[in-house]
Amino acid sequence: MKKTLNQKNRILITLLVTLLIWVHLAWDYFHGGIPTHYILHDDSLPGIPNWLGGIILPFFTYFLLYRIHKRLNTENINESLKKVGLRFFIAALLSTIISICFLNGIDIIDYIMGSILILAFVFPLYKSEFLLGWVIGSALTFGAIIPIVFGSMLCLLFFVLYKMGKGVIGLFKPKKV
């Protein structure tokens, strides 16, 4: 029996993410207030409060789960729910590591991001499960809005890099006559 990402599972995952983000916001509220992240880290510029992520993240989660569902329901033999889950957990783990390094002032984030950019030439890191893992993994540290915006820009860059990598590899493949 093939496991699928049906409507019920998408709603349950979205509800779980909603519950987690609002529990985190409640924790912040009762322990010093909900933080606000300022554009370019400058207090004179407009701020983005974390509670805004509590509203946007559930919709974003459902949207990405719907995209994954549509891709899994095509005739693509190489895609499976197991692969999607593995990609999600790799991205969540990596963004959590980056968040921990950021919080503790460990200066390896540049190397990690450089490695990710190199991997984007070979692997399709622009897929929705990578983006969802990135956002959920870094939402506790940076709120939800900053990872959504930054992750979306990274996905666009990863898409371009992946297509460039495929094009370069295609130049060296022997042509079929």
mmCIF file of C-alpha atoms in Angstrom:
data_model
loop_
_atom_site.group_PDB
_atom_site.id
_atom_site.type_symbol
_atom_site.label_atom_id
_atom_site.label_comp_id
_atom_site.label_asym_id
_atom_site.label_seq_id
_atom_site.Cartn_x
_atom_site.Cartn_y
_atom_site.Cartn_z
ATOM 1 C CA MET A 1 0.000 0.000 0.000
ATOM 2 C CA LYS A 2 1.416 3.346 -1.043
ATOM 3 C CA LYS A 3 1.429 6.003 1.659
ATOM 4 C CA THR A 4 0.153 9.370 0.495
ATOM 5 C CA LEU A 5 -0.066 12.862 1.839
ATOM 6 C CA ASN A 6 -3.851 13.105 1.754
ATOM 7 C CA GLN A 7 -6.073 15.969 2.902
ATOM 8 C CA LYS A 8 -6.475 14.592 6.417
ATOM 9 C CA ASN A 9 -2.712 14.242 6.932
ATOM 10 C CA ARG A 10 -2.048 17.724 5.536
ATOM 11 C CA ILE A 11 -4.585 19.225 7.937
ATOM 12 C CA LEU A 12 -3.175 17.265 10.897
ATOM 13 C CA ILE A 13 0.390 18.376 10.134
ATOM 14 C CA THR A 14 -0.770 21.969 9.703
ATOM 15 C CA LEU A 15 -2.635 21.826 13.025
ATOM 16 C CA LEU A 16 0.463 20.421 14.721
ATOM 17 C CA VAL A 17 2.636 23.231 13.323
ATOM 18 C CA THR A 18 -0.017 25.779 14.365
ATOM 19 C CA LEU A 19 -0.106 24.363 17.886
ATOM 20 C CA LEU A 20 3.684 24.394 18.166
ATOM 21 C CA ILE A 21 4.071 27.983 16.955
ATOM 22 C CA TRP A 22 1.325 29.278 19.263
ATOM 23 C CA VAL A 23 2.738 27.382 22.263
ATOM 24 C CA HIS A 24 6.080 28.993 21.498
ATOM 25 C CA LEU A 25 4.421 32.417 21.234
ATOM 26 C CA ALA A 26 2.623 31.865 24.557
ATOM 27 C CA TRP A 27 5.932 30.905 26.147
ATOM 28 C CA ASP A 28 7.525 34.088 24.814
ATOM 29 C CA TYR A 29 4.583 36.188 25.989
ATOM 30 C CA PHE A 30 4.782 34.934 29.563
ATOM 31 C CA HIS A 31 8.590 35.050 29.703
ATOM 32 C CA GLY A 32 9.445 38.607 28.768
ATOM 33 C CA GLY A 33 7.224 39.363 25.800
ATOM 34 C CA ILE A 34 6.990 38.371 22.170
ATOM 35 C CA PRO A 35 10.152 39.468 20.368
ATOM 36 C CA THR A 36 10.174 41.754 17.369
ATOM 37 C CA HIS A 37 12.800 41.380 14.648
ATOM 38 C CA TYR A 38 13.807 44.601 12.917
ATOM 39 C CA ILE A 39 14.693 44.926 9.265
ATOM 40 C CA LEU A 40 18.488 45.055 8.859
ATOM 41 C CA HIS A 41 18.722 44.715 12.663
ATOM 42 C CA ASP A 42 18.041 48.471 13.000
ATOM 43 C CA ASP A 43 15.496 49.618 15.624
ATOM 44 C CA SER A 44 14.626 52.702 13.572
ATOM 45 C CA LEU A 45 13.301 50.509 10.733
ATOM 46 C CA PRO A 46 9.953 48.659 10.874
ATOM 47 C CA GLY A 47 9.826 45.542 13.005
ATOM 48 C CA ILE A 48 8.276 42.136 12.380
ATOM 49 C CA PRO A 49 6.720 40.705 15.563
ATOM 50 C CA ASN A 50 6.844 36.934 16.003
ATOM 51 C CA TRP A 51 3.066 36.726 16.489
ATOM 52 C CA LEU A 52 2.697 37.529 12.785
ATOM 53 C CA GLY A 53 4.417 34.220 12.089
ATOM 54 C CA GLY A 54 1.745 32.487 14.155
ATOM 55 C CA ILE A 55 -0.787 33.664 11.596
ATOM 56 C CA ILE A 56 1.225 33.136 8.409
ATOM 57 C CA LEU A 57 3.084 29.881 9.201
ATOM 58 C CA PRO A 58 -0.025 27.623 9.218
ATOM 59 C CA PHE A 59 -1.078 28.876 5.771
ATOM 60 C CA PHE A 60 2.484 28.557 4.481
ATOM 61 C CA THR A 61 2.730 25.016 5.885
ATOM 62 C CA TYR A 62 -0.523 23.931 4.263
ATOM 63 C CA PHE A 63 0.494 25.513 0.948
ATOM 64 C CA LEU A 64 3.821 23.647 0.888
ATOM 65 C CA LEU A 65 2.166 20.378 1.939
ATOM 66 C CA TYR A 66 -0.311 20.817 -0.913
ATOM 67 C CA ARG A 67 2.583 21.333 -3.369
ATOM 68 C CA ILE A 68 4.257 18.180 -2.051
ATOM 69 C CA HIS A 69 0.967 16.284 -2.372
ATOM 70 C CA LYS A 70 0.551 17.371 -6.003
ATOM 71 C CA ARG A 71 4.111 16.302 -6.835
ATOM 72 C CA LEU A 72 3.683 12.917 -5.132
ATOM 73 C CA ASN A 73 0.476 12.209 -7.054
ATOM 74 C CA THR A 74 2.108 12.549 -10.459
ATOM 75 C CA GLU A 75 3.540 9.580 -12.288
ATOM 76 C CA ASN A 76 7.049 10.401 -11.041
ATOM 77 C CA ILE A 77 8.479 7.050 -9.967
ATOM 78 C CA ASN A 78 11.460 8.560 -8.105
ATOM 79 C CA GLU A 79 9.359 10.394 -5.513
ATOM 80 C CA SER A 80 8.058 8.769 -2.340
ATOM 81 C CA LEU A 81 6.719 10.000 0.963
ATOM 82 C CA LYS A 82 9.753 8.463 2.664
ATOM 83 C CA LYS A 83 12.143 10.551 0.538
ATOM 84 C CA VAL A 84 10.074 13.679 1.178
ATOM 85 C CA GLY A 85 10.165 13.049 4.930
ATOM 86 C CA LEU A 86 13.918 12.462 4.861
ATOM 87 C CA ARG A 87 14.484 15.701 2.944
ATOM 88 C CA PHE A 88 12.272 17.570 5.419
ATOM 89 C CA PHE A 89 14.180 16.239 8.432
ATOM 90 C CA ILE A 90 17.582 16.962 6.857
ATOM 91 C CA ALA A 91 16.554 20.575 6.215
ATOM 92 C CA ALA A 92 15.037 20.944 9.694
ATOM 93 C CA LEU A 93 18.155 19.506 11.310
ATOM 94 C CA LEU A 94 20.470 21.727 9.291
ATOM 95 C CA SER A 95 18.487 24.886 10.036
ATOM 96 C CA THR A 96 18.358 23.943 13.717
ATOM 97 C CA ILE A 97 22.149 23.542 13.727
ATOM 98 C CA ILE A 98 22.487 26.957 12.079
ATOM 99 C CA SER A 99 20.118 28.454 14.665
ATOM 100 C CA ILE A 100 22.090 26.954 17.550
ATOM 101 C CA CYS A 101 25.345 28.243 16.065
ATOM 102 C CA PHE A 102 23.780 31.692 15.664
ATOM 103 C CA LEU A 103 22.535 31.782 19.264
ATOM 104 C CA ASN A 104 25.876 30.662 20.673
ATOM 105 C CA GLY A 105 28.045 32.834 18.432
ATOM 106 C CA ILE A 106 29.743 29.891 16.734
ATOM 107 C CA ASP A 107 31.282 31.149 13.501
ATOM 108 C CA ILE A 108 30.725 28.217 11.165
ATOM 109 C CA ILE A 109 27.440 29.421 9.660
ATOM 110 C CA ASP A 110 29.252 30.835 6.618
ATOM 111 C CA TYR A 111 30.859 27.466 5.934
ATOM 112 C CA ILE A 112 27.550 25.637 6.324
ATOM 113 C CA MET A 113 25.792 28.047 3.953
ATOM 114 C CA GLY A 114 28.675 27.782 1.473
ATOM 115 C CA SER A 115 28.400 24.004 1.570
ATOM 116 C CA ILE A 116 24.665 24.225 0.960
ATOM 117 C CA LEU A 117 25.246 26.473 -2.054
ATOM 118 C CA ILE A 118 27.696 23.949 -3.510
ATOM 119 C CA LEU A 119 25.244 21.090 -2.904
ATOM 120 C CA ALA A 120 22.533 23.079 -4.720
ATOM 121 C CA PHE A 121 24.377 22.466 -8.007
ATOM 122 C CA VAL A 122 23.845 18.715 -7.630
ATOM 123 C CA PHE A 123 20.719 18.227 -5.494
ATOM 124 C CA PRO A 124 17.272 19.824 -5.983
ATOM 125 C CA LEU A 125 17.331 21.810 -2.735
ATOM 126 C CA TYR A 126 14.551 24.077 -4.006
ATOM 127 C CA LYS A 127 11.808 21.517 -3.335
ATOM 128 C CA SER A 128 8.993 22.358 -0.942
ATOM 129 C CA GLU A 129 9.980 19.863 1.738
ATOM 130 C CA PHE A 130 13.408 21.468 2.072
ATOM 131 C CA LEU A 131 11.808 24.893 2.451
ATOM 132 C CA LEU A 132 9.296 23.648 5.026
ATOM 133 C CA GLY A 133 12.057 21.952 7.027
ATOM 134 C CA TRP A 134 14.169 25.119 6.852
ATOM 135 C CA VAL A 135 11.331 27.312 8.115
ATOM 136 C CA ILE A 136 10.203 25.008 10.907
ATOM 137 C CA GLY A 137 13.766 24.314 12.036
ATOM 138 C CA SER A 138 14.666 27.977 12.356
ATOM 139 C CA ALA A 139 11.293 29.394 13.474
ATOM 140 C CA LEU A 140 12.101 29.072 17.183
ATOM 141 C CA THR A 141 15.168 31.286 16.839
ATOM 142 C CA PHE A 142 14.219 33.759 14.127
ATOM 143 C CA GLY A 143 10.411 33.703 14.197
ATOM 144 C CA ALA A 144 8.564 32.428 11.146
ATOM 145 C CA ILE A 145 8.602 35.421 8.808
ATOM 146 C CA ILE A 146 12.377 35.804 8.437
ATOM 147 C CA PRO A 147 12.929 32.099 7.573
ATOM 148 C CA ILE A 148 9.985 32.180 5.141
ATOM 149 C CA VAL A 149 11.374 35.185 3.275
ATOM 150 C CA PHE A 150 15.030 34.095 3.436
ATOM 151 C CA GLY A 151 14.186 30.465 2.632
ATOM 152 C CA SER A 152 12.046 31.470 -0.349
ATOM 153 C CA MET A 153 14.881 33.569 -1.744
ATOM 154 C CA LEU A 154 17.278 30.669 -1.177
ATOM 155 C CA CYS A 155 14.917 28.301 -3.007
ATOM 156 C CA LEU A 156 14.905 30.604 -6.011
ATOM 157 C CA LEU A 157 18.713 30.699 -5.945
ATOM 158 C CA PHE A 158 18.885 26.916 -5.475
ATOM 159 C CA PHE A 159 16.594 26.399 -8.459
ATOM 160 C CA VAL A 160 18.865 28.510 -10.669
ATOM 161 C CA LEU A 161 22.010 26.776 -9.386
ATOM 162 C CA TYR A 162 20.476 23.315 -9.871
ATOM 163 C CA LYS A 163 19.457 24.091 -13.457
ATOM 164 C CA MET A 164 22.931 25.511 -14.139
ATOM 165 C CA GLY A 165 24.508 22.362 -12.694
ATOM 166 C CA LYS A 166 22.274 20.151 -14.842
ATOM 167 C CA GLY A 167 23.166 22.247 -17.898
ATOM 168 C CA VAL A 168 26.883 21.928 -17.278
ATOM 169 C CA ILE A 169 26.574 18.179 -16.689
ATOM 170 C CA GLY A 170 24.547 17.918 -19.894
ATOM 171 C CA LEU A 171 27.408 19.446 -21.864
ATOM 172 C CA PHE A 172 29.684 16.587 -20.909
ATOM 173 C CA LYS A 173 27.243 13.723 -21.450
ATOM 174 C CA PRO A 174 27.643 11.848 -24.698
ATOM 175 C CA LYS A 175 24.969 12.674 -27.249
ATOM 176 C CA LYS A 176 22.677 9.897 -28.444
ATOM 177 C CA VAL A 177 22.508 9.589 -32.195
#
